[in-house]
PDB file of C-alpha atoms in Angstrom:
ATOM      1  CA  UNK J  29     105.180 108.895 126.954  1.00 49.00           C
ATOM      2  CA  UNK J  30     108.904 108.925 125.630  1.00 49.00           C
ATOM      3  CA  UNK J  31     109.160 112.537 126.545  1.00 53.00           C
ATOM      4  CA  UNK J  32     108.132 111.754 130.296  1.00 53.00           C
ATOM      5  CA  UNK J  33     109.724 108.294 130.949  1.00 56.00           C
ATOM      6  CA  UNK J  34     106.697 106.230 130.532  1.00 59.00           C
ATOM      7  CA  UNK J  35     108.564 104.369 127.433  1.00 59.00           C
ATOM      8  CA  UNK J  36     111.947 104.064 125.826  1.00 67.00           C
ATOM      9  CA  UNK J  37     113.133 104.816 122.552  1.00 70.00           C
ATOM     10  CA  UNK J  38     113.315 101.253 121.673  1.00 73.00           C
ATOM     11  CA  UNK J  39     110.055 100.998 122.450  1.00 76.00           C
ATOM     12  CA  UNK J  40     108.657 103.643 120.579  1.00 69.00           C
ATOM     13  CA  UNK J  41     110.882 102.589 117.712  1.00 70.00           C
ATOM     14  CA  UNK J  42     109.274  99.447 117.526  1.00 74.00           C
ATOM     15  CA  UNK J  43     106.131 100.115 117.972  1.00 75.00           C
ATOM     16  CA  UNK J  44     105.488 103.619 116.262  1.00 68.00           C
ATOM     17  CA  UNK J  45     104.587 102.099 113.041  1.00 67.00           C
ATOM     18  CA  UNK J  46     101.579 100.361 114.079  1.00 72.00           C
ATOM     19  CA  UNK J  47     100.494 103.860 116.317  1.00 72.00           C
ATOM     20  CA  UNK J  48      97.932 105.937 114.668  1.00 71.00           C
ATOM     21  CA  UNK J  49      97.760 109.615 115.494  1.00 71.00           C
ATOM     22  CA  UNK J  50      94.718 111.779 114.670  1.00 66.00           C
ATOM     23  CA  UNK J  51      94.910 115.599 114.710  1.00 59.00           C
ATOM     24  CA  UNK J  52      91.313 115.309 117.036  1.00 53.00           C
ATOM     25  CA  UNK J  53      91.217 117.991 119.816  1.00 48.00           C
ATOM     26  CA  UNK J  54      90.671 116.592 123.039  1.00 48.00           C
ATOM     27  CA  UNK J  55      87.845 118.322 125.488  1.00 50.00           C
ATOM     28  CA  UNK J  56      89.229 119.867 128.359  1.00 51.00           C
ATOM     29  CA  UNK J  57      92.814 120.682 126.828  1.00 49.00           C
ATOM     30  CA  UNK J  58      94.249 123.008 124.612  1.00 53.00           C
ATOM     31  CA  UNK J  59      93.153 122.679 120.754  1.00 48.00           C
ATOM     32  CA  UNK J  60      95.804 120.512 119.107  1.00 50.00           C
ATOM     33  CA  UNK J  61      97.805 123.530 116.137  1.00 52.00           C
ATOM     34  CA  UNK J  62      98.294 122.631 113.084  1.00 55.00           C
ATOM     35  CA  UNK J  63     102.048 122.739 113.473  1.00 58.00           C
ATOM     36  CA  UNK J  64     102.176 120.244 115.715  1.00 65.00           C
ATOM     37  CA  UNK J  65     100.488 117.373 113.589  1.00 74.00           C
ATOM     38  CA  UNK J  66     101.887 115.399 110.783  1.00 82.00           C
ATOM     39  CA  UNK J  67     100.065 113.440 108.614  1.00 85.00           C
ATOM     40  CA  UNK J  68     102.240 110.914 108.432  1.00 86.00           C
ATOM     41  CA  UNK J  69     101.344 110.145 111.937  1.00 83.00           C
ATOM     42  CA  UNK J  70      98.031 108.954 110.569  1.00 81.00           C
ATOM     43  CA  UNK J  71      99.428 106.453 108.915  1.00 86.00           C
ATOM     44  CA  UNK J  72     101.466 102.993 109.137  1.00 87.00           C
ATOM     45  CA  UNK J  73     104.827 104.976 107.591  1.00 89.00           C
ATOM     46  CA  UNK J  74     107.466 104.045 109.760  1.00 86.00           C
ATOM     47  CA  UNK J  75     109.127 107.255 111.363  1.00 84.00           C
ATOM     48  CA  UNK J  76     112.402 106.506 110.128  1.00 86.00           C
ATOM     49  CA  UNK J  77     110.806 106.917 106.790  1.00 90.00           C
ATOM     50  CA  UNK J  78     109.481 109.978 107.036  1.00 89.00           C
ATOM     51  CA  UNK J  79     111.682 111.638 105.054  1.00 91.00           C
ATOM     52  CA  UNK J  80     111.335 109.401 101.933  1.00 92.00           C
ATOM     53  CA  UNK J  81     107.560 109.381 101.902  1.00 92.00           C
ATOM     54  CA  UNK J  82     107.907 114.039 102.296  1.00 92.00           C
ATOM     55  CA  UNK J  83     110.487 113.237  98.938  1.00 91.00           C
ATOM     56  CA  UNK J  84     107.965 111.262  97.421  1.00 93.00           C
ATOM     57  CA  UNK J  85     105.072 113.018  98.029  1.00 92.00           C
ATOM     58  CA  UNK J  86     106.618 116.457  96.777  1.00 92.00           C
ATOM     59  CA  UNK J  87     107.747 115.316  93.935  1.00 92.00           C
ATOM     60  CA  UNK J  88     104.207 113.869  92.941  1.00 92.00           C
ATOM     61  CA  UNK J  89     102.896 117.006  93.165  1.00 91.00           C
ATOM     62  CA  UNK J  90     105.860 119.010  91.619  1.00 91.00           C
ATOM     63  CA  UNK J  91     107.342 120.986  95.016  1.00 89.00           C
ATOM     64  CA  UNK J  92     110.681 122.007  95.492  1.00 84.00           C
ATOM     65  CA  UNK J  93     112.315 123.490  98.032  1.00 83.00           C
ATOM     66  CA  UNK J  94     110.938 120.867 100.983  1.00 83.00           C
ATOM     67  CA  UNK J  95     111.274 122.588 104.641  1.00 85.00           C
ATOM     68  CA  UNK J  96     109.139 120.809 107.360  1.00 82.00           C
ATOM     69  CA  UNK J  97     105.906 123.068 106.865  1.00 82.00           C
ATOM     70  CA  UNK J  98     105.645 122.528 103.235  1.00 86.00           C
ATOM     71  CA  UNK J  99     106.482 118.852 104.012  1.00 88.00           C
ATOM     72  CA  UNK J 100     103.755 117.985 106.245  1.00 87.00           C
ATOM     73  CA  UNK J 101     101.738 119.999 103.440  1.00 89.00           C
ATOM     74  CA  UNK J 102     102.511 117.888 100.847  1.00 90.00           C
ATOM     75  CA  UNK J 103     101.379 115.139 102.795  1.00 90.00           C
ATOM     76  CA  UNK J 104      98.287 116.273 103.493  1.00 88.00           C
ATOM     77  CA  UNK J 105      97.756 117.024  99.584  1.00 90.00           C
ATOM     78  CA  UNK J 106      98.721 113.439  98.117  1.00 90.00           C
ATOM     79  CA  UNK J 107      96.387 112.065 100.410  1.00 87.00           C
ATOM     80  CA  UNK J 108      93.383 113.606  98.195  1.00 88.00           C
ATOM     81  CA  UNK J 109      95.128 113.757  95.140  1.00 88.00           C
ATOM     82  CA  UNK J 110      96.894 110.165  94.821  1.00 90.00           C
ATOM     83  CA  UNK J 111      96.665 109.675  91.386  1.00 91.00           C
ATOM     84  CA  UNK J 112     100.304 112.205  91.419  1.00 91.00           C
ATOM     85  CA  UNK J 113     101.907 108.915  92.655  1.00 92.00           C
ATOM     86  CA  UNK J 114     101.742 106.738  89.809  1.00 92.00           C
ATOM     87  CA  UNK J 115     103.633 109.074  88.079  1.00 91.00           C
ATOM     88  CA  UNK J 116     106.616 107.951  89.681  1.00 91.00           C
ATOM     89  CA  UNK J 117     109.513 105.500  89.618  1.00 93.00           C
ATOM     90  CA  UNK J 118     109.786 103.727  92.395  1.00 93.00           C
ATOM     91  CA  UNK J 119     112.785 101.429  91.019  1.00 93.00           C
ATOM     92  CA  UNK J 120     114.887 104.772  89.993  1.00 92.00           C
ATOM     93  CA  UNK J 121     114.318 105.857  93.690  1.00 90.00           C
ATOM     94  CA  UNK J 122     114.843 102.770  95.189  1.00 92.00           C
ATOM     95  CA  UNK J 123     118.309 102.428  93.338  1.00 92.00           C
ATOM     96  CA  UNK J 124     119.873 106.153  94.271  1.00 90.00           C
ATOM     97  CA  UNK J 125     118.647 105.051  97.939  1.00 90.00           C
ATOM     98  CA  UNK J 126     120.876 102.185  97.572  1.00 89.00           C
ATOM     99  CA  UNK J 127     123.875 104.619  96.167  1.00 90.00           C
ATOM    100  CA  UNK J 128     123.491 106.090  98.789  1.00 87.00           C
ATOM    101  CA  UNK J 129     123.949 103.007 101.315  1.00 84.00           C
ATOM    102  CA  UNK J 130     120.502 103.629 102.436  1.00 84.00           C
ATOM    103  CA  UNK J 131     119.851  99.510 102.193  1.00 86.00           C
ATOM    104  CA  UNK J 132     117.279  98.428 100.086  1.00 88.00           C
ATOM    105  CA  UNK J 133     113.818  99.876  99.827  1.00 90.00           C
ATOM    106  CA  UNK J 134     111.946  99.070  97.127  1.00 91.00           C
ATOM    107  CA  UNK J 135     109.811  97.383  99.033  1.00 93.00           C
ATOM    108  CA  UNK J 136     109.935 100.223 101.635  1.00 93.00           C
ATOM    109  CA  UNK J 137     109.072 102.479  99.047  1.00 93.00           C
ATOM    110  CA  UNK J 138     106.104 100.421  97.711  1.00 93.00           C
ATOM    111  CA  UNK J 139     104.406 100.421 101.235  1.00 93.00           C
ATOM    112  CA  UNK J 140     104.833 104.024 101.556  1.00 93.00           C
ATOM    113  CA  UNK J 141     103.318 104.743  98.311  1.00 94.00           C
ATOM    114  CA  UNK J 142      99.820 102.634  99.452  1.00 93.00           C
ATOM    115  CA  UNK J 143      99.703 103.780 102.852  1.00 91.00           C
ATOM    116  CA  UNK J 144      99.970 107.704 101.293  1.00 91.00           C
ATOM    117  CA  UNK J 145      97.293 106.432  98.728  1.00 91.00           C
ATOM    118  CA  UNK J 146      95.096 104.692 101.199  1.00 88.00           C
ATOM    119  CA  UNK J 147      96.242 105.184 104.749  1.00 84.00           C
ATOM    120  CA  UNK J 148      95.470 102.354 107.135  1.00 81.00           C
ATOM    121  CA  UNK J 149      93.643 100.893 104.641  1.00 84.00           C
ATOM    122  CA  UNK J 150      93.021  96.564 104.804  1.00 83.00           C
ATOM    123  CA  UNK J 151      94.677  95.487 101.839  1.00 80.00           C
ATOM    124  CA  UNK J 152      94.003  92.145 102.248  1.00 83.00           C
ATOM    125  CA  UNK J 153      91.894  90.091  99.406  1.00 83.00           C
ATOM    126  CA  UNK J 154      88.118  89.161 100.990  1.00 86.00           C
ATOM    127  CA  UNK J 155      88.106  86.136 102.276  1.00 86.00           C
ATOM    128  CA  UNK J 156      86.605  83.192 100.000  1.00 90.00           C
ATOM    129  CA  UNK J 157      85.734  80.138 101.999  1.00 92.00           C
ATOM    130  CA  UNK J 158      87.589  77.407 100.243  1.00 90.00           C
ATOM    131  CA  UNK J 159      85.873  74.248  98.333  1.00 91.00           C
ATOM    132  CA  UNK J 160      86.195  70.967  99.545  1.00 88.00           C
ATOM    133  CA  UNK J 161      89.068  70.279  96.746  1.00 87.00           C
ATOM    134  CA  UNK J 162      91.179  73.347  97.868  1.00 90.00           C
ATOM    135  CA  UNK J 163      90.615  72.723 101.656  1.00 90.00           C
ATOM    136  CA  UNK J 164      91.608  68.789 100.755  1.00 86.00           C
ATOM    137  CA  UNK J 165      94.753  70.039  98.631  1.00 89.00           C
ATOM    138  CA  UNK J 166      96.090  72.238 101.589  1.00 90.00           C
ATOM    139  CA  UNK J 167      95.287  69.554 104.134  1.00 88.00           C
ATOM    140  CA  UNK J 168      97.040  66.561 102.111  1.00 86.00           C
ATOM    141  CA  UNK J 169      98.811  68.294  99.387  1.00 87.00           C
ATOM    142  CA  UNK J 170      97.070  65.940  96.927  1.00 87.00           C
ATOM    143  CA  UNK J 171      95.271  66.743  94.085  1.00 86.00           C
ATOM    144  CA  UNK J 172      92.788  66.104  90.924  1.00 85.00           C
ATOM    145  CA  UNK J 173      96.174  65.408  89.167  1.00 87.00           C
ATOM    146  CA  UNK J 174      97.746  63.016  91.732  1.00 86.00           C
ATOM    147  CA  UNK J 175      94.615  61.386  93.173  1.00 83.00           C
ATOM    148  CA  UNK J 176      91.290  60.636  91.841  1.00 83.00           C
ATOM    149  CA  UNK J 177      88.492  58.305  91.412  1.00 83.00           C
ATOM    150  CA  UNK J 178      89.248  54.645  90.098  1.00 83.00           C
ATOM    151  CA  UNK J 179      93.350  55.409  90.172  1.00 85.00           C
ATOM    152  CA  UNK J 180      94.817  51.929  91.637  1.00 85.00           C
ATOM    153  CA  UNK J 181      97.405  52.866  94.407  1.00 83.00           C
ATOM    154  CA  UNK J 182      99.773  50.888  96.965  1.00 84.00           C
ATOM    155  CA  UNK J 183      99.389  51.268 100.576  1.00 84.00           C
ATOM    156  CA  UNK J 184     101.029  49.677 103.518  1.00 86.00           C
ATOM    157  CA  UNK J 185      98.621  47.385 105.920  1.00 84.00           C
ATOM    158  CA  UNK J 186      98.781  49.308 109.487  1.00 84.00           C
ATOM    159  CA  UNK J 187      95.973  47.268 110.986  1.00 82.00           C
ATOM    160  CA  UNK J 188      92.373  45.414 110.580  1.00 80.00           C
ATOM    161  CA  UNK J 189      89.328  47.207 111.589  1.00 79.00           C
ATOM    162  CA  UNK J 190      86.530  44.315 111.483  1.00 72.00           C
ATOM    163  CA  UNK J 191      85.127  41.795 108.896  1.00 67.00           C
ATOM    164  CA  UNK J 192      84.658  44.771 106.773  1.00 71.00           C
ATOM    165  CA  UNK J 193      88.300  46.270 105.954  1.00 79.00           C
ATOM    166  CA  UNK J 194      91.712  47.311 107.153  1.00 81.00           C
ATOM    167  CA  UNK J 195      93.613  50.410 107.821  1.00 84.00           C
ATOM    168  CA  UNK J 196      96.334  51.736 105.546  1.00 85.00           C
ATOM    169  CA  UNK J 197      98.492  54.477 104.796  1.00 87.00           C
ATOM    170  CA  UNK J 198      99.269  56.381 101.190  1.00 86.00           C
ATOM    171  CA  UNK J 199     102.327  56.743  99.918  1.00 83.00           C
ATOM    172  CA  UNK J 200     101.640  60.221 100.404  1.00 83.00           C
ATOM    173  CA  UNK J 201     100.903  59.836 104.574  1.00 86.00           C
ATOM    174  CA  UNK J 202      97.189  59.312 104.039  1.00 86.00           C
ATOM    175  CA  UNK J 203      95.353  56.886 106.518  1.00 86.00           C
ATOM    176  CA  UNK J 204      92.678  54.984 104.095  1.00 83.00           C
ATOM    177  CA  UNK J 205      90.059  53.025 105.016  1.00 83.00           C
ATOM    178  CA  UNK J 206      90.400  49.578 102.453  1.00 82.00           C
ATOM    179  CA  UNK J 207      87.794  47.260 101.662  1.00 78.00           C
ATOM    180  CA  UNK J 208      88.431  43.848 100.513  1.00 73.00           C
ATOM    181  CA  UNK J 209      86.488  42.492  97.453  1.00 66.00           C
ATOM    182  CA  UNK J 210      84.981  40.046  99.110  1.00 57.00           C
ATOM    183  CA  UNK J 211      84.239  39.492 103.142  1.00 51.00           C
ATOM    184  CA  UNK J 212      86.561  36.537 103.268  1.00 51.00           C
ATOM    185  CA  UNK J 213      89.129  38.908 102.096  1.00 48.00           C
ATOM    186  CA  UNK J 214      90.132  40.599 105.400  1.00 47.00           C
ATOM    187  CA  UNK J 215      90.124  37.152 107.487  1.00 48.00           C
ATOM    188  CA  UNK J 216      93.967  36.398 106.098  1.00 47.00           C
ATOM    189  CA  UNK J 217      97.037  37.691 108.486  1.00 48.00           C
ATOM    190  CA  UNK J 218      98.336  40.553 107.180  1.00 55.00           C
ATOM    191  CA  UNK J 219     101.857  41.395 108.533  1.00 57.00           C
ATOM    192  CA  UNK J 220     102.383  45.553 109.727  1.00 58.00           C
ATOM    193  CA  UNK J 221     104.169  47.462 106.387  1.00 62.00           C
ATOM    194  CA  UNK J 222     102.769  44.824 103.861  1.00 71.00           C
ATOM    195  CA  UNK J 223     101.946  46.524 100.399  1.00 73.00           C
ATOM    196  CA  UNK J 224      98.372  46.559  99.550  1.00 68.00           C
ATOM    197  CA  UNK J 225      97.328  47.260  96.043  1.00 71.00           C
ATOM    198  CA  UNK J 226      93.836  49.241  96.364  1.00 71.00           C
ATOM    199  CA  UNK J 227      91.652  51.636  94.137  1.00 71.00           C
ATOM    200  CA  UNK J 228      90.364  54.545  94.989  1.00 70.00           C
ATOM    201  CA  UNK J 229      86.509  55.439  95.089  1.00 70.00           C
ATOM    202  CA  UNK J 230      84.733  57.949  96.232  1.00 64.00           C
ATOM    203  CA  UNK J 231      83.950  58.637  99.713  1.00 59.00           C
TER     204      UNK J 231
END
């Protein structure tokens, strides 16, 4: 789409590393040659980083002498064979990279190295539905440590609900619901911000 128009450069800059090319022939056109397809193209490798995954990939497997055939080779190859990676350092690379005022890419180089492993792969953790304490401790930031059962607390009065309690807030923003020890207890004026001593039960 570059080539005719369609799209710019910038476009296909910023989008080519979420694009995922398969070397799949295409019924009524001409049988996609092997030359043509890189494996990298299967994958979320940036191209700009093309050349650093080829590096790493060849010297995994022990190549020399990289042209763009035995490149796209080597590719293919650590795909199956993987394992080669871990038998290199990614901090040694990342720091003649940075010699060479390349920026810094260990990161870079740490993404490269799982996409060659597993390309396109979901590397996220499976989801775990959280407990009611975790879901609490994300909503309020509060927790087992800071509030629990029987733990006296001061709140400030924000208004009365009936003959059964009042409203008030936590020092740490949570609206309460506060009962009084006795009925007769909420009858009394209460002025907005006053200080309420209260313990906490559970709900």
């Amino acid at each position: 789409r570059v080539a005719d128009g369609q799209e710019t450069d910038k476009v296909w800059e910023l989008c080519a590393g979420f694009v995922k090319v398969a070397s799949v022939d295409t019924p009524g056109e001409e049988p996609v040659r092997s030359d043509e397809f890189d494996p990298l193209d299967g994958t979320r490798i940036h191209p700009e980083s093309y050349d650093i995954a080829y590096k790493l990939a060849a010297d995994a497997l022990d190549v020399e002498h990289i042209t763009e055939a035995v490149a796209k080779e080597v590719v293919a190859r650590i795909v199956t064979e993987p394992a080669s990676l871990e038998t290199l350092d990614l901090d040694q690379y990342a720091e003649e990279l940075r010699h060479r005022n390349l920026g810094l890419k260990r990161n870079v180089l740490e993404d490269i190295k799982a996409e060659l492993t597993r390309p396109f792969a979901d590397r996220r953790d499976l989801y775990t539905p959280l407990t009611a304490d975790e879901l609490f401790q994300h909503l309020t930031g509060e927790t087992e440590h800071t509030l629990w059962s029987g733990m006296e607390i001061t709140a400030k009065f924000m208004r009365l609900l009936d003959d059964t309690g009042c409203l008030a807030r936590t020092a740490g923003g949570l609206t309460a619901r506060v009962f009084p020890r006795s009925r007769q207890g909420v009858k009394f004026f209460l002025p907005e911000e006053q200080r309420l001593l209260a313990r906490l039960r559970p709900g």
